[in-house]
Coordinates of C-alpha atoms in Angstrom, one line a residue:
M2 CA 0.0 0.1 -0.3
T3 CA 2.7 2.7 -1.1
A4 CA 1.3 6.0 -2.1
T5 CA 1.9 8.1 -5.0
P6 CA 5.4 9.8 -5.1
A7 CA 5.8 13.3 -5.7
T8 CA 5.7 14.6 -9.5
T9 CA 9.1 17.1 -9.5
A10 CA 8.8 20.4 -11.1
T11 CA 12.2 21.7 -12.1
T12 CA 11.4 25.1 -11.1
V13 CA 8.9 27.3 -9.1
N14 CA 5.7 28.5 -10.9
T15 CA 6.9 31.4 -13.1
S16 CA 3.9 31.3 -16.0
A17 CA 1.4 33.1 -14.3
T18 CA 0.5 36.0 -12.4
D19 CA 1.0 35.7 -8.3
L20 CA -1.8 37.8 -7.1
Y21 CA -0.4 36.0 -3.3
P22 CA 3.3 36.4 -2.9
T23 CA 5.1 34.5 -0.3
R24 CA 8.2 32.7 1.3
G25 CA 10.2 35.9 0.2
A26 CA 12.9 37.6 2.2
Q27 CA 10.0 39.2 4.1
E28 CA 6.5 39.2 5.2
V29 CA 3.9 40.5 2.4
V30 CA 0.0 41.6 3.2
T31 CA -1.8 41.3 0.4
P32 CA -5.6 41.9 0.4
R33 CA -7.9 39.4 -0.7
Q34 CA -8.6 39.4 -4.4
D35 CA -11.1 36.4 -4.7
P36 CA -15.1 36.5 -3.7
V37 CA -15.3 34.4 -0.2
V38 CA -18.6 32.9 -1.3
W39 CA -18.7 31.9 -5.6
S40 CA -22.0 31.3 -6.0
A41 CA -24.7 33.7 -6.8
P42 CA -27.3 34.6 -4.2
G43 CA -30.5 32.2 -4.0
A44 CA -28.1 29.2 -5.5
P45 CA -29.4 25.7 -4.5
G46 CA -27.5 23.8 -1.9
P47 CA -27.7 23.2 1.9
A48 CA -26.7 26.3 3.3
T49 CA -29.1 29.5 3.8
T50 CA -28.9 33.0 2.6
G51 CA -28.1 33.5 6.5
E52 CA -25.5 31.5 6.7
L53 CA -23.8 32.0 3.8
L54 CA -23.6 36.1 4.6
A55 CA -22.4 34.8 8.3
Y56 CA -19.4 32.6 6.1
E57 CA -18.7 35.5 3.9
R58 CA -18.4 37.8 7.0
D59 CA -16.5 35.5 9.5
G60 CA -14.8 32.8 6.9
F61 CA -16.3 29.9 8.5
L62 CA -19.6 28.0 9.6
P63 CA -20.4 25.8 12.1
V64 CA -23.0 23.5 11.5
E65 CA -24.7 21.1 14.6
N66 CA -25.6 17.4 14.2
M67 CA -23.7 17.7 10.7
I68 CA -24.0 13.6 11.0
S69 CA -26.1 11.2 13.2
D70 CA -24.7 9.5 16.4
D71 CA -25.0 6.4 14.1
E72 CA -23.2 7.9 11.8
V73 CA -20.4 9.0 13.8
A74 CA -19.8 5.4 15.3
L75 CA -19.5 4.1 11.6
Y76 CA -16.6 6.5 11.1
R77 CA -15.1 5.8 14.6
G78 CA -15.4 2.5 13.8
E79 CA -13.7 2.8 10.6
L80 CA -11.0 5.1 11.6
E81 CA -10.1 2.9 14.7
R82 CA -9.7 -0.3 11.9
L83 CA -7.1 1.5 9.6
V84 CA -5.2 3.3 12.3
A85 CA -5.1 -0.9 13.8
D86 CA -4.0 -1.9 10.1
P87 CA -0.2 -2.5 9.7
A88 CA -0.2 -1.4 6.2
V89 CA -1.6 1.3 6.8
R90 CA 0.4 2.3 9.6
A91 CA 3.7 1.7 7.6
D92 CA 2.4 3.8 4.5
E93 CA 3.5 7.3 3.5
R94 CA 0.2 8.6 4.3
A95 CA -0.2 7.9 7.7
I96 CA 1.8 10.5 10.1
V97 CA 2.6 9.9 13.5
E98 CA 3.6 12.0 16.7
P99 CA 7.3 13.0 16.7
A100 CA 7.5 12.4 20.5
S101 CA 4.9 9.1 21.1
D102 CA 5.1 7.9 17.2
E103 CA 1.4 7.3 17.7
V104 CA -0.6 8.3 14.5
R105 CA -1.3 12.0 14.1
S106 CA -2.7 12.1 10.8
L107 CA -4.0 9.7 8.4
F108 CA -4.3 11.5 4.6
E109 CA -6.0 10.5 1.2
V110 CA -8.9 8.2 3.6
H111 CA -11.3 8.6 0.7
R112 CA -9.1 6.1 -1.6
L113 CA -8.4 4.5 1.5
S114 CA -11.5 3.8 3.0
E115 CA -14.7 3.2 0.7
V116 CA -16.6 4.4 3.7
F117 CA -14.8 7.6 4.0
A118 CA -15.2 8.1 0.5
A119 CA -18.8 7.9 0.6
L120 CA -19.0 10.3 2.9
V121 CA -17.2 12.8 0.2
R122 CA -19.9 12.1 -2.0
D123 CA -22.8 12.6 0.7
E124 CA -24.7 15.5 -0.8
R125 CA -24.7 17.2 2.7
V126 CA -21.0 17.7 2.4
V127 CA -20.5 17.8 -0.9
G128 CA -23.6 20.2 -1.9
R129 CA -22.5 22.6 0.4
A130 CA -19.0 22.9 -1.0
R131 CA -20.6 23.6 -4.6
Q132 CA -22.6 25.8 -2.8
L133 CA -19.6 28.0 -1.6
L134 CA -17.3 27.9 -4.3
G135 CA -20.0 28.2 -6.8
S136 CA -18.7 25.2 -9.3
D137 CA -18.1 21.9 -9.5
V138 CA -15.4 20.6 -6.5
Y139 CA -12.8 18.1 -6.4
V140 CA -11.0 16.6 -2.9
H141 CA -7.6 18.4 -3.2
Q142 CA -7.2 16.9 0.1
S143 CA -8.7 14.2 3.0
R144 CA -7.5 13.4 6.4
I145 CA -8.2 12.4 9.8
N146 CA -6.4 14.0 12.3
V147 CA -6.7 11.6 15.7
K148 CA -4.8 14.1 18.1
P149 CA -4.8 11.2 21.3
G150 CA -5.0 12.3 24.6
F151 CA -2.0 12.8 26.6
G152 CA 0.3 14.7 24.9
A153 CA -0.5 14.9 21.0
S154 CA 0.8 18.5 20.0
G155 CA -1.1 21.3 18.3
F156 CA -1.0 22.6 14.7
Y157 CA 0.8 25.9 14.6
W158 CA -0.9 29.6 13.3
H159 CA -1.1 28.9 9.4
S160 CA -3.4 29.6 6.6
D161 CA -3.8 26.5 4.3
F162 CA -3.8 28.5 1.8
E163 CA -0.6 29.8 2.3
T164 CA 0.6 26.5 1.5
W165 CA -1.8 25.4 -1.1
H166 CA -0.8 27.8 -2.9
A167 CA 3.2 28.0 -2.1
E168 CA 3.8 24.4 -2.2
D169 CA 0.9 22.8 -4.6
G170 CA 0.2 25.2 -6.9
L171 CA -3.4 26.6 -6.2
P172 CA -4.0 29.8 -7.9
R173 CA -6.9 31.2 -6.2
M174 CA -8.4 31.4 -2.7
R175 CA -11.7 29.1 -4.2
A176 CA -11.5 26.0 -1.7
V177 CA -12.7 25.0 1.2
S178 CA -12.4 22.7 4.2
V179 CA -15.0 21.0 6.3
S180 CA -13.5 19.4 10.0
I181 CA -16.5 16.5 10.9
A182 CA -15.9 15.9 15.1
L183 CA -16.0 11.9 15.5
T184 CA -15.4 12.7 19.4
E185 CA -16.6 15.6 21.3
N186 CA -14.6 18.9 20.5
R187 CA -14.1 20.4 24.3
E188 CA -12.6 23.9 25.3
T189 CA -9.5 21.4 27.0
N190 CA -8.6 19.0 24.4
G191 CA -7.2 20.9 21.9
G192 CA -10.0 22.4 19.1
L193 CA -9.7 24.4 16.5
M194 CA -9.0 28.0 16.7
I195 CA -9.5 31.1 13.8
M196 CA -9.2 34.5 13.7
P197 CA -12.9 35.6 12.4
G198 CA -12.5 37.8 9.5
S199 CA -8.5 37.1 8.9
H200 CA -9.4 35.2 5.5
R201 CA -9.9 38.8 3.8
T202 CA -6.3 39.2 4.5
F203 CA -3.5 37.1 2.7
L204 CA 0.0 37.1 4.8
G205 CA 3.0 36.2 2.8
C206 CA 5.3 34.4 5.1
A207 CA 8.7 34.9 4.9
G208 CA 11.9 32.4 4.0
A209 CA 12.1 29.9 1.2
T210 CA 10.8 26.3 1.2
P211 CA 12.8 23.7 1.9
E212 CA 13.3 20.6 -0.2
D213 CA 11.1 17.8 0.5
N214 CA 9.6 20.6 3.3
Y215 CA 6.1 18.4 3.8
R216 CA 7.9 15.4 5.2
S217 CA 8.8 17.6 8.3
S218 CA 5.8 20.3 8.0
L219 CA 3.3 17.3 8.5
R220 CA 4.5 16.7 12.2
M221 CA 5.5 20.2 13.2
Q222 CA 5.1 23.3 10.5
Q223 CA 8.0 25.6 10.4
A224 CA 8.0 26.7 6.9
G225 CA 4.7 29.2 5.8
T226 CA 4.3 30.0 9.5
P227 CA 3.4 34.0 10.3
S228 CA 5.7 36.0 12.7
D229 CA 4.5 36.9 16.5
T230 CA 4.0 40.5 15.5
A231 CA 1.9 39.0 12.5
L232 CA -0.2 37.0 14.4
T233 CA -0.4 39.5 17.5
R234 CA -1.7 42.5 14.9
L235 CA -4.1 39.7 13.5
A236 CA -5.5 38.4 16.8
D237 CA -6.0 42.1 17.7
D238 CA -7.8 42.8 14.9
H239 CA -10.1 39.7 14.9
G240 CA -10.0 38.4 18.0
I241 CA -9.5 34.0 18.6
R242 CA -12.3 32.0 18.1
L243 CA -12.7 28.5 20.0
F244 CA -14.6 25.9 18.5
T245 CA -16.2 23.1 20.4
G246 CA -19.1 20.8 19.8
R247 CA -20.7 17.6 20.1
A248 CA -19.1 14.4 17.9
G249 CA -21.2 14.9 14.8
S250 CA -20.8 18.5 14.4
A251 CA -18.9 19.7 11.9
T252 CA -17.1 23.2 10.7
W253 CA -16.8 24.9 7.6
F254 CA -13.7 27.5 6.8
D255 CA -12.2 29.2 4.0
C256 CA -8.9 28.3 2.9
N257 CA -7.1 31.7 3.8
C258 CA -8.3 31.8 8.2
M259 CA -5.3 31.9 10.1
H260 CA -5.9 29.1 12.5
G261 CA -4.3 26.7 14.3
S262 CA -4.9 24.4 17.8
G263 CA -3.2 23.5 21.0
D264 CA -1.8 20.4 22.1
N265 CA -4.0 17.7 24.1
I266 CA -2.9 16.8 27.0
T267 CA -6.7 15.8 28.5
P268 CA -7.3 11.8 28.5
Y269 CA -9.6 12.3 25.8
A270 CA -8.9 11.8 22.4
R271 CA -9.9 14.7 19.6
S272 CA -10.3 13.1 16.4
N273 CA -11.7 15.0 13.1
V274 CA -12.6 14.0 9.3
F275 CA -10.8 16.9 7.7
I276 CA -11.9 17.3 3.7
V277 CA -10.9 20.0 1.6
F278 CA -12.9 20.7 -1.8
N279 CA -11.3 23.0 -4.4
S280 CA -13.0 24.0 -7.2
V281 CA -12.9 22.5 -10.6
E282 CA -12.2 26.1 -12.0
N283 CA -8.9 26.6 -9.9
A284 CA -7.1 23.6 -10.4
A285 CA -3.6 23.4 -9.7
V286 CA -0.6 24.8 -11.6
E287 CA 2.8 24.3 -10.5
P288 CA 4.0 25.6 -7.5
Y289 CA 4.2 29.1 -6.8
A290 CA 7.2 29.1 -3.9
A291 CA 8.4 25.7 -3.8
P292 CA 11.3 23.5 -6.1
A293 CA 9.1 20.5 -6.2
R294 CA 5.0 19.8 -6.3
R295 CA 4.0 17.7 -3.0
P296 CA 3.2 14.2 -3.2
E297 CA -0.6 13.5 -4.8
F298 CA -1.9 12.1 -1.4
I299 CA -1.4 15.6 0.2
G300 CA -2.6 17.9 -3.0
S301 CA -4.3 16.2 -5.1
R302 CA -3.8 16.8 -8.8
D303 CA -7.0 14.3 -10.3
F304 CA -9.2 17.2 -10.8
T305 CA -12.1 15.1 -11.7
P306 CA -15.7 16.2 -10.0
V307 CA -17.0 14.6 -7.2
R308 CA -20.2 12.6 -7.7

């Protein structure tokens, strides 16, 4: 069970206009050049007009009871099966904790498991993605963040789009993530934090992208992280929202939201299914600020619409 290897690009992308420069000599602040909600008002889909307006304003949309208790049990059981499978654990798509060697994240779960593939195709999920992005969509990335108790490390503050633009070649901010809770998300077990409204400003980070950066960044991100000064300014301007909720709840958030999560030192795991949908009209090109593409299991180049 071997993941598809990365396809090497000989140079960074110089063939297209770069609306969002990053990974240069110093941080660069760029106002957002793209819509937040791409569909026309009244477009069909699961989200109400009020929810779309809130998403456009804040950059995120919490959804209670996205899936049922029975579905939570199904997906948790499948997660436990995957994590316990030695072949899966030995696969490059399984990322382990730096300290404990426990599984931290499992990538491309919609290809590893038909159970999770069916979740991706669920109209409650993909329908909302189409509605937000105003087009057919494909899966740019899927994973499960396991975050076991007693010391699982957090994910430092970052914008996903900064990485996807720099290292995967996504040209525009036309992608959305959904995090579906498979365990209760408490105030104490390393929940998702977002700076509301931060999606309207792109923070281009300082410093070049190391070769094969993904090998270390999936365990602990360093390249593509903002300075303390920039994070303080964003937090002062926007505040910080911590997301809690029962298993089965979900949080949708824009690709450019500044977000992160703390360590989990409680006994209670925080396991979430994480799916990234990208518009088929925003297909990845060559990386804008990296020496090579990341592997397919992290940044897919299968642009087939989800059906």
